[in-house]
């Protein structure tokens, strides 16, 4: 049974919370943050300090970002979350508090020490209730549905008589006890498996095809150069969404890869044809889970499906890793390529909770009414 503390102020049953605007993470906090990641209730690579620090430095420009620290009775860091103010809630123009999930962040779960989930949310809500800068309501996106963090947020809201409406979506995941070949047999049609074997053979006819993993720090620069060039050569480069399209995102990518490697979180894979990268995959390992962060492939060789072929190399690395129970695709819902290979799904949710005060709750009710009306209209048009 989840015990939920009462919300009275920012001191909740010996848990304290404080908030500050940040442009970077102080060294002392970064050290505590690393320890928190090792004891987190739910793993989230995108909330670890080695990912957050480059993101703040390169992607957080132009807006105020605040960090909430929650500490236990002895001052140990019990949880941390980045917050910002958003001017829109979906299509509704309304200011509210949200967790900071930038365009390179694919999971919004805050890092919370195992066992402190309810105290964390109680302290966060108490602090926001008292903060003049916090308008309307708190909206937290990118939570795993019914994970301990989501359950604790719902229970805390219910305990204090506040609604916590949820928006759902699902994305592909890899979670199975099957051996790799048995998994492919179970989830990929025989005709497609035969076609993939044919494509691999045809690619091999062009030259030597090799698969490798980044193992040494001195390789990082060359591997990053190869990935940036490979990604920029395709549709992302043409549309302006490749890392190489902007100096800030180049720096961000390099720093994240370096940070993940130093933290022992990086799984960087490449598929080469005669020594030239034709597909690359950047994964993060946060046992018991892992994350498929980015993929790039040579679109001039698209007829051989190099992106799919590197995913087939990745499959046994996940399924046969004794420390990894699941991999999140970090892909959009109904992504055609990864959905055709991975049979499992992870439900990702967005939860909103009103803050105290008549004006705040009025704003929240108005947003909920608009959401409900919009959903009803969509259902009517689809029927």
Short mmCIF file of C-alpha atoms in Angstrom, two decimals:
data_model
loop_
_atom_site.label_atom_id
_atom_site.label_comp_id
_atom_site.label_asym_id
_atom_site.label_seq_id
_atom_site.Cartn_x
_atom_site.Cartn_y
_atom_site.Cartn_z
CA UNK A 1 0.00 0.00 0.00
CA UNK A 2 1.30 3.44 -0.96
CA UNK A 3 1.42 5.80 2.02
CA UNK A 4 0.80 9.39 0.96
CA UNK A 5 1.94 12.24 3.22
CA UNK A 6 -0.26 15.24 3.86
CA UNK A 7 0.53 18.40 1.92
CA UNK A 8 0.91 21.31 4.32
CA UNK A 9 3.91 23.28 3.09
CA UNK A 10 7.26 22.65 1.45
CA UNK A 11 8.28 20.59 4.50
CA UNK A 12 6.40 17.29 4.20
CA UNK A 13 7.06 14.68 6.89
CA UNK A 14 10.73 15.66 7.05
CA UNK A 15 11.06 15.88 3.25
CA UNK A 16 12.04 19.37 2.12
CA UNK A 17 11.82 20.89 -1.34
CA UNK A 18 13.45 23.93 -2.85
CA UNK A 19 13.41 25.42 -6.32
CA UNK A 20 15.87 27.61 -8.18
CA UNK A 21 16.26 28.90 -11.72
CA UNK A 22 19.28 27.24 -13.31
CA UNK A 23 21.47 27.61 -16.36
CA UNK A 24 23.69 24.73 -15.39
CA UNK A 25 23.94 22.14 -12.64
CA UNK A 26 26.35 22.95 -9.78
CA UNK A 27 29.13 20.39 -9.38
CA UNK A 28 28.00 19.35 -5.90
CA UNK A 29 24.45 18.71 -7.10
CA UNK A 30 25.72 16.84 -10.17
CA UNK A 31 27.58 14.44 -7.88
CA UNK A 32 24.46 13.79 -5.79
CA UNK A 33 22.44 13.50 -8.99
CA UNK A 34 24.69 10.66 -10.19
CA UNK A 35 24.15 8.79 -6.94
CA UNK A 36 20.39 9.35 -7.21
CA UNK A 37 20.40 7.79 -10.68
CA UNK A 38 21.89 4.60 -9.25
CA UNK A 39 19.03 4.30 -6.74
CA UNK A 40 16.15 5.68 -8.78
CA UNK A 41 12.68 4.17 -8.57
CA UNK A 42 12.51 4.25 -12.37
CA UNK A 43 15.48 4.58 -14.73
CA UNK A 44 15.45 7.47 -17.17
CA UNK A 45 18.56 8.23 -19.21
CA UNK A 46 17.10 11.61 -20.21
CA UNK A 47 16.91 12.74 -16.57
CA UNK A 48 20.46 11.80 -15.63
CA UNK A 49 23.00 14.57 -15.08
CA UNK A 50 25.22 13.63 -18.04
CA UNK A 51 22.23 14.23 -20.35
CA UNK A 52 20.66 17.19 -18.52
CA UNK A 53 23.83 19.31 -18.23
CA UNK A 54 24.49 19.49 -22.02
CA UNK A 55 20.77 20.00 -22.62
CA UNK A 56 20.67 23.00 -20.29
CA UNK A 57 23.78 24.48 -21.88
CA UNK A 58 22.68 24.09 -25.51
CA UNK A 59 18.91 23.56 -25.69
CA UNK A 60 17.63 25.63 -22.77
CA UNK A 61 18.36 29.06 -24.17
CA UNK A 62 15.60 31.66 -24.16
CA UNK A 63 13.46 30.35 -21.32
CA UNK A 64 13.57 30.11 -17.55
CA UNK A 65 14.19 26.57 -16.34
CA UNK A 66 13.90 25.72 -12.67
CA UNK A 67 15.17 22.70 -10.80
CA UNK A 68 13.26 21.28 -7.84
CA UNK A 69 15.34 19.39 -5.30
CA UNK A 70 13.55 17.23 -2.75
CA UNK A 71 15.61 16.04 0.21
CA UNK A 72 14.91 13.56 2.97
CA UNK A 73 15.27 14.02 6.74
CA UNK A 74 19.06 13.71 6.65
CA UNK A 75 19.46 16.00 3.64
CA UNK A 76 20.02 13.26 1.07
CA UNK A 77 18.74 14.03 -2.43
CA UNK A 78 15.44 12.15 -2.73
CA UNK A 79 14.34 13.47 -6.11
CA UNK A 80 15.01 16.09 -8.75
CA UNK A 81 12.94 17.50 -11.59
CA UNK A 82 13.35 20.33 -14.10
CA UNK A 83 10.38 22.65 -14.55
CA UNK A 84 9.47 25.45 -16.92
CA UNK A 85 6.44 27.61 -17.74
CA UNK A 86 4.52 26.80 -20.90
CA UNK A 87 2.22 29.23 -22.66
CA UNK A 88 0.08 26.55 -24.30
CA UNK A 89 -1.61 23.40 -23.10
CA UNK A 90 -2.16 21.46 -26.31
CA UNK A 91 -4.03 23.97 -28.46
CA UNK A 92 -5.22 26.02 -25.50
CA UNK A 93 -3.32 29.27 -24.84
CA UNK A 94 -2.85 29.08 -21.07
CA UNK A 95 0.19 29.48 -18.84
CA UNK A 96 1.00 26.54 -16.59
CA UNK A 97 3.90 24.67 -15.00
CA UNK A 98 5.34 21.67 -16.84
CA UNK A 99 8.33 19.40 -16.60
CA UNK A 100 10.99 20.50 -19.08
CA UNK A 101 10.99 18.01 -21.94
CA UNK A 102 12.89 19.49 -24.87
CA UNK A 103 12.81 18.11 -28.41
CA UNK A 104 15.69 15.70 -27.76
CA UNK A 105 14.16 14.33 -24.54
CA UNK A 106 12.02 11.22 -25.00
CA UNK A 107 11.01 10.47 -21.41
CA UNK A 108 9.90 12.92 -18.73
CA UNK A 109 10.05 10.75 -15.61
CA UNK A 110 11.90 12.60 -12.84
CA UNK A 111 14.60 10.74 -10.96
CA UNK A 112 13.22 9.83 -7.54
CA UNK A 113 14.91 7.65 -4.94
CA UNK A 114 13.23 4.27 -4.57
CA UNK A 115 10.71 4.41 -1.73
CA UNK A 116 10.42 8.23 -1.72
CA UNK A 117 7.92 8.55 -4.60
CA UNK A 118 4.92 9.76 -2.57
CA UNK A 119 7.00 12.13 -0.45
CA UNK A 120 8.54 13.55 -3.61
CA UNK A 121 5.22 14.47 -5.21
CA UNK A 122 3.76 15.76 -1.95
CA UNK A 123 6.78 18.05 -1.52
CA UNK A 124 6.64 19.20 -5.16
CA UNK A 125 2.94 20.06 -5.02
CA UNK A 126 3.33 21.81 -1.66
CA UNK A 127 6.16 23.93 -3.02
CA UNK A 128 4.28 24.85 -6.21
CA UNK A 129 1.15 25.70 -4.21
CA UNK A 130 3.18 28.33 -2.36
CA UNK A 131 5.05 29.69 -5.39
CA UNK A 132 3.75 32.93 -6.91
CA UNK A 133 5.54 32.18 -10.18
CA UNK A 134 3.59 28.90 -10.67
CA UNK A 135 0.33 29.56 -12.56
CA UNK A 136 -2.65 27.26 -13.15
CA UNK A 137 -1.62 23.67 -12.81
CA UNK A 138 1.24 21.19 -13.08
CA UNK A 139 1.42 19.11 -16.27
CA UNK A 140 3.90 16.24 -16.28
CA UNK A 141 4.51 14.53 -19.62
CA UNK A 142 6.50 11.45 -20.51
CA UNK A 143 5.62 9.19 -17.58
CA UNK A 144 5.40 5.42 -17.81
CA UNK A 145 1.77 4.48 -17.27
CA UNK A 146 1.28 2.78 -13.89
CA UNK A 147 4.97 2.91 -13.09
CA UNK A 148 5.81 3.81 -9.47
CA UNK A 149 6.27 7.51 -10.34
CA UNK A 150 2.92 7.74 -12.15
CA UNK A 151 1.12 5.76 -9.42
CA UNK A 152 2.56 7.99 -6.70
CA UNK A 153 1.49 11.17 -8.51
CA UNK A 154 -2.07 9.90 -8.95
CA UNK A 155 -2.26 8.69 -5.34
CA UNK A 156 -0.91 11.98 -3.99
CA UNK A 157 -3.40 14.00 -6.04
CA UNK A 158 -6.29 11.78 -4.93
CA UNK A 159 -5.21 12.02 -1.30
CA UNK A 160 -5.53 15.80 -1.34
CA UNK A 161 -8.75 15.82 -3.36
CA UNK A 162 -7.33 16.91 -6.68
CA UNK A 163 -8.07 15.37 -10.09
CA UNK A 164 -5.23 13.99 -12.19
CA UNK A 165 -6.55 13.50 -15.74
CA UNK A 166 -4.32 11.49 -18.01
CA UNK A 167 -3.57 11.50 -21.74
CA UNK A 168 -2.26 8.20 -23.13
CA UNK A 169 -0.12 7.16 -26.08
CA UNK A 170 1.95 4.06 -26.78
CA UNK A 171 5.25 3.34 -28.48
CA UNK A 172 7.21 0.26 -29.44
CA UNK A 173 9.33 -1.54 -26.87
CA UNK A 174 11.41 -4.68 -26.70
CA UNK A 175 10.55 -6.82 -23.65
CA UNK A 176 10.83 -10.59 -23.92
CA UNK A 177 12.44 -13.71 -22.49
CA UNK A 178 12.61 -15.28 -25.96
CA UNK A 179 15.86 -16.01 -27.74
CA UNK A 180 16.53 -13.64 -30.68
CA UNK A 181 15.59 -16.10 -33.43
CA UNK A 182 12.46 -17.19 -31.57
CA UNK A 183 11.52 -13.54 -31.05
CA UNK A 184 11.84 -12.74 -34.75
CA UNK A 185 9.80 -15.83 -35.61
CA UNK A 186 7.09 -14.71 -33.21
CA UNK A 187 6.90 -11.08 -34.33
CA UNK A 188 8.09 -10.84 -37.94
CA UNK A 189 6.26 -12.53 -40.80
CA UNK A 190 8.15 -15.38 -42.54
CA UNK A 191 8.02 -13.53 -45.86
CA UNK A 192 9.61 -10.44 -44.33
CA UNK A 193 12.30 -12.47 -42.53
CA UNK A 194 13.19 -14.09 -45.86
CA UNK A 195 13.34 -10.68 -47.54
CA UNK A 196 15.65 -9.30 -44.82
CA UNK A 197 18.02 -12.26 -45.24
CA UNK A 198 18.04 -11.59 -48.99
CA UNK A 199 18.82 -7.91 -48.48
CA UNK A 200 21.69 -8.71 -46.11
CA UNK A 201 23.14 -11.09 -48.70
CA UNK A 202 22.81 -8.55 -51.50
CA UNK A 203 24.50 -5.91 -49.35
CA UNK A 204 27.31 -8.36 -48.66
CA UNK A 205 27.79 -8.77 -52.40
CA UNK A 206 28.87 -5.10 -52.55
CA UNK A 207 31.75 -5.56 -50.12
CA UNK A 208 32.72 -6.41 -46.56
CA UNK A 209 29.89 -5.74 -44.09
CA UNK A 210 30.99 -5.46 -40.47
CA UNK A 211 29.22 -4.65 -37.20
CA UNK A 212 31.04 -3.00 -34.29
CA UNK A 213 30.52 -1.29 -30.94
CA UNK A 214 32.30 1.81 -29.67
CA UNK A 215 34.64 0.56 -26.98
CA UNK A 216 37.34 3.19 -26.42
CA UNK A 217 37.24 6.88 -25.54
CA UNK A 218 39.64 7.80 -28.36
CA UNK A 219 37.04 6.54 -30.87
CA UNK A 220 34.31 8.95 -29.75
CA UNK A 221 35.23 11.90 -31.98
CA UNK A 222 35.44 9.82 -35.16
CA UNK A 223 32.22 7.95 -34.40
CA UNK A 224 30.38 11.21 -33.66
CA UNK A 225 31.73 12.71 -36.91
CA UNK A 226 30.48 9.67 -38.83
CA UNK A 227 27.04 9.78 -37.22
CA UNK A 228 26.60 13.51 -37.77
CA UNK A 229 27.55 13.18 -41.44
CA UNK A 230 25.36 10.12 -41.96
CA UNK A 231 22.31 11.74 -40.38
CA UNK A 232 22.82 15.03 -42.23
CA UNK A 233 23.03 13.22 -45.58
CA UNK A 234 19.43 12.02 -45.32
CA UNK A 235 15.95 13.46 -44.93
CA UNK A 236 16.68 14.95 -41.52
CA UNK A 237 19.45 17.05 -43.01
CA UNK A 238 17.16 18.20 -45.83
CA UNK A 239 14.42 19.16 -43.38
CA UNK A 240 16.80 20.92 -40.99
CA UNK A 241 16.28 18.51 -38.10
CA UNK A 242 19.64 16.72 -38.13
CA UNK A 243 22.07 17.43 -35.30
CA UNK A 244 24.54 18.83 -37.84
CA UNK A 245 22.07 21.51 -38.95
CA UNK A 246 22.87 23.72 -35.96
CA UNK A 247 26.06 24.37 -33.96
CA UNK A 248 24.19 24.01 -30.64
CA UNK A 249 22.85 20.55 -31.42
CA UNK A 250 26.26 19.40 -32.69
CA UNK A 251 27.76 20.37 -29.34
CA UNK A 252 24.84 18.77 -27.49
CA UNK A 253 25.21 15.46 -29.35
CA UNK A 254 28.96 15.26 -28.78
CA UNK A 255 28.67 16.12 -25.10
CA UNK A 256 25.85 13.62 -24.52
CA UNK A 257 27.81 10.82 -26.18
CA UNK A 258 30.92 11.69 -24.17
CA UNK A 259 28.91 11.94 -20.95
CA UNK A 260 27.08 8.66 -21.54
CA UNK A 261 30.38 6.90 -22.28
CA UNK A 262 32.01 8.28 -19.11
CA UNK A 263 28.98 7.19 -17.06
CA UNK A 264 29.05 3.68 -18.52
CA UNK A 265 25.66 4.27 -20.17
CA UNK A 266 26.60 4.33 -23.86
CA UNK A 267 25.87 1.59 -26.39
CA UNK A 268 26.97 3.08 -29.73
CA UNK A 269 26.71 0.66 -32.69
CA UNK A 270 27.66 0.89 -36.34
CA UNK A 271 27.28 -1.15 -39.51
CA UNK A 272 30.07 -0.61 -42.05
CA UNK A 273 30.45 -1.43 -45.72
CA UNK A 274 34.16 -1.66 -46.60
CA UNK A 275 35.00 0.46 -43.55
CA UNK A 276 32.41 3.18 -44.24
CA UNK A 277 29.50 3.65 -41.83
CA UNK A 278 26.17 2.91 -43.51
CA UNK A 279 24.03 2.67 -40.34
CA UNK A 280 24.61 3.82 -36.75
CA UNK A 281 22.56 3.45 -33.59
CA UNK A 282 22.96 5.34 -30.31
CA UNK A 283 21.49 3.56 -27.28
CA UNK A 284 21.65 4.33 -23.57
CA UNK A 285 21.84 1.55 -20.95
CA UNK A 286 20.20 2.29 -17.59
CA UNK A 287 19.66 -1.18 -16.08
CA UNK A 288 17.16 -2.71 -15.90
CA UNK A 289 16.12 -0.69 -18.96
CA UNK A 290 17.65 0.84 -22.07
CA UNK A 291 16.78 3.51 -24.60
CA UNK A 292 17.12 3.72 -28.37
CA UNK A 293 18.09 7.38 -28.68
CA UNK A 294 19.04 7.94 -32.33
CA UNK A 295 19.49 6.03 -35.57
CA UNK A 296 21.01 7.14 -38.88
CA UNK A 297 21.59 5.26 -42.11
CA UNK A 298 22.83 5.81 -45.66
CA UNK A 299 19.71 6.58 -47.68
CA UNK A 300 21.55 5.89 -50.95
CA UNK A 301 21.56 2.25 -49.81
CA UNK A 302 17.93 2.34 -48.70
CA UNK A 303 17.11 -0.54 -51.04
CA UNK A 304 19.12 -2.78 -48.68
CA UNK A 305 17.37 -1.45 -45.51
CA UNK A 306 20.57 -0.77 -43.52
CA UNK A 307 18.53 0.79 -40.70
CA UNK A 308 16.56 -2.42 -40.28
CA UNK A 309 19.73 -4.52 -40.54
CA UNK A 310 21.41 -2.67 -37.67
CA UNK A 311 18.24 -3.09 -35.61
CA UNK A 312 18.55 -6.85 -36.23
CA UNK A 313 22.10 -6.65 -34.83
CA UNK A 314 20.78 -4.73 -31.84
CA UNK A 315 18.08 -7.29 -31.06
CA UNK A 316 20.30 -10.01 -29.54
CA UNK A 317 22.32 -7.39 -27.65
CA UNK A 318 19.15 -6.46 -25.78
CA UNK A 319 17.54 -9.87 -25.42
CA UNK A 320 20.75 -11.59 -24.30
CA UNK A 321 21.92 -8.88 -21.90
CA UNK A 322 21.37 -10.20 -18.34
CA UNK A 323 21.12 -6.64 -16.96
CA UNK A 324 18.50 -5.40 -19.44
CA UNK A 325 14.81 -6.30 -19.16
CA UNK A 326 13.44 -3.87 -21.74
CA UNK A 327 14.36 -1.33 -24.38
CA UNK A 328 12.22 1.72 -25.15
CA UNK A 329 12.20 2.65 -28.83
CA UNK A 330 11.73 6.38 -28.06
CA UNK A 331 9.85 6.38 -31.37
CA UNK A 332 6.61 8.06 -32.31
CA UNK A 333 3.43 6.09 -31.86
CA UNK A 334 2.81 3.61 -34.72
CA UNK A 335 6.30 4.05 -36.17
CA UNK A 336 6.21 1.70 -39.19
CA UNK A 337 9.79 0.40 -39.08
CA UNK A 338 10.28 -0.39 -35.40
CA UNK A 339 6.67 -1.51 -34.90
CA UNK A 340 7.23 -4.14 -37.57
CA UNK A 341 10.14 -5.62 -35.57
CA UNK A 342 9.20 -5.15 -31.90
CA UNK A 343 5.93 -6.61 -30.63
CA UNK A 344 5.67 -4.97 -27.21
CA UNK A 345 4.44 -1.48 -26.31
CA UNK A 346 5.06 0.96 -23.48
CA UNK A 347 2.22 3.30 -22.57
CA UNK A 348 3.47 6.85 -22.02
CA UNK A 349 1.18 9.33 -20.31
CA UNK A 350 0.76 13.01 -19.54
CA UNK A 351 -0.80 13.89 -16.18
CA UNK A 352 -2.16 17.26 -15.06
CA UNK A 353 -2.85 18.29 -11.46
CA UNK A 354 -4.37 21.64 -10.39
CA UNK A 355 -2.51 23.78 -7.89
CA UNK A 356 -4.18 25.39 -4.89
CA UNK A 357 -6.08 28.65 -5.15
CA UNK A 358 -9.37 29.74 -6.72
CA UNK A 359 -7.82 31.32 -9.81
CA UNK A 360 -5.57 28.33 -10.51
CA UNK A 361 -8.39 25.83 -10.16
CA UNK A 362 -10.67 27.93 -12.36
CA UNK A 363 -8.01 27.90 -15.08
CA UNK A 364 -7.62 24.13 -14.71
CA UNK A 365 -11.38 23.50 -14.95
CA UNK A 366 -11.63 25.68 -18.05
CA UNK A 367 -8.82 23.74 -19.74
CA UNK A 368 -10.41 20.43 -18.84
CA UNK A 369 -13.77 21.56 -20.22
CA UNK A 370 -12.12 22.64 -23.49
CA UNK A 371 -10.24 19.33 -23.72
CA UNK A 372 -13.39 17.32 -23.11
CA UNK A 373 -15.34 19.27 -25.72
CA UNK A 374 -12.53 18.87 -28.27
CA UNK A 375 -12.33 15.11 -27.67
CA UNK A 376 -16.10 14.76 -28.05
CA UNK A 377 -16.01 16.66 -31.34
CA UNK A 378 -13.21 14.41 -32.68
CA UNK A 379 -15.19 11.30 -31.76
CA UNK A 380 -18.29 12.71 -33.45
CA UNK A 381 -16.37 13.47 -36.65
CA UNK A 382 -14.83 9.97 -36.69
CA UNK A 383 -18.14 8.16 -36.14
#
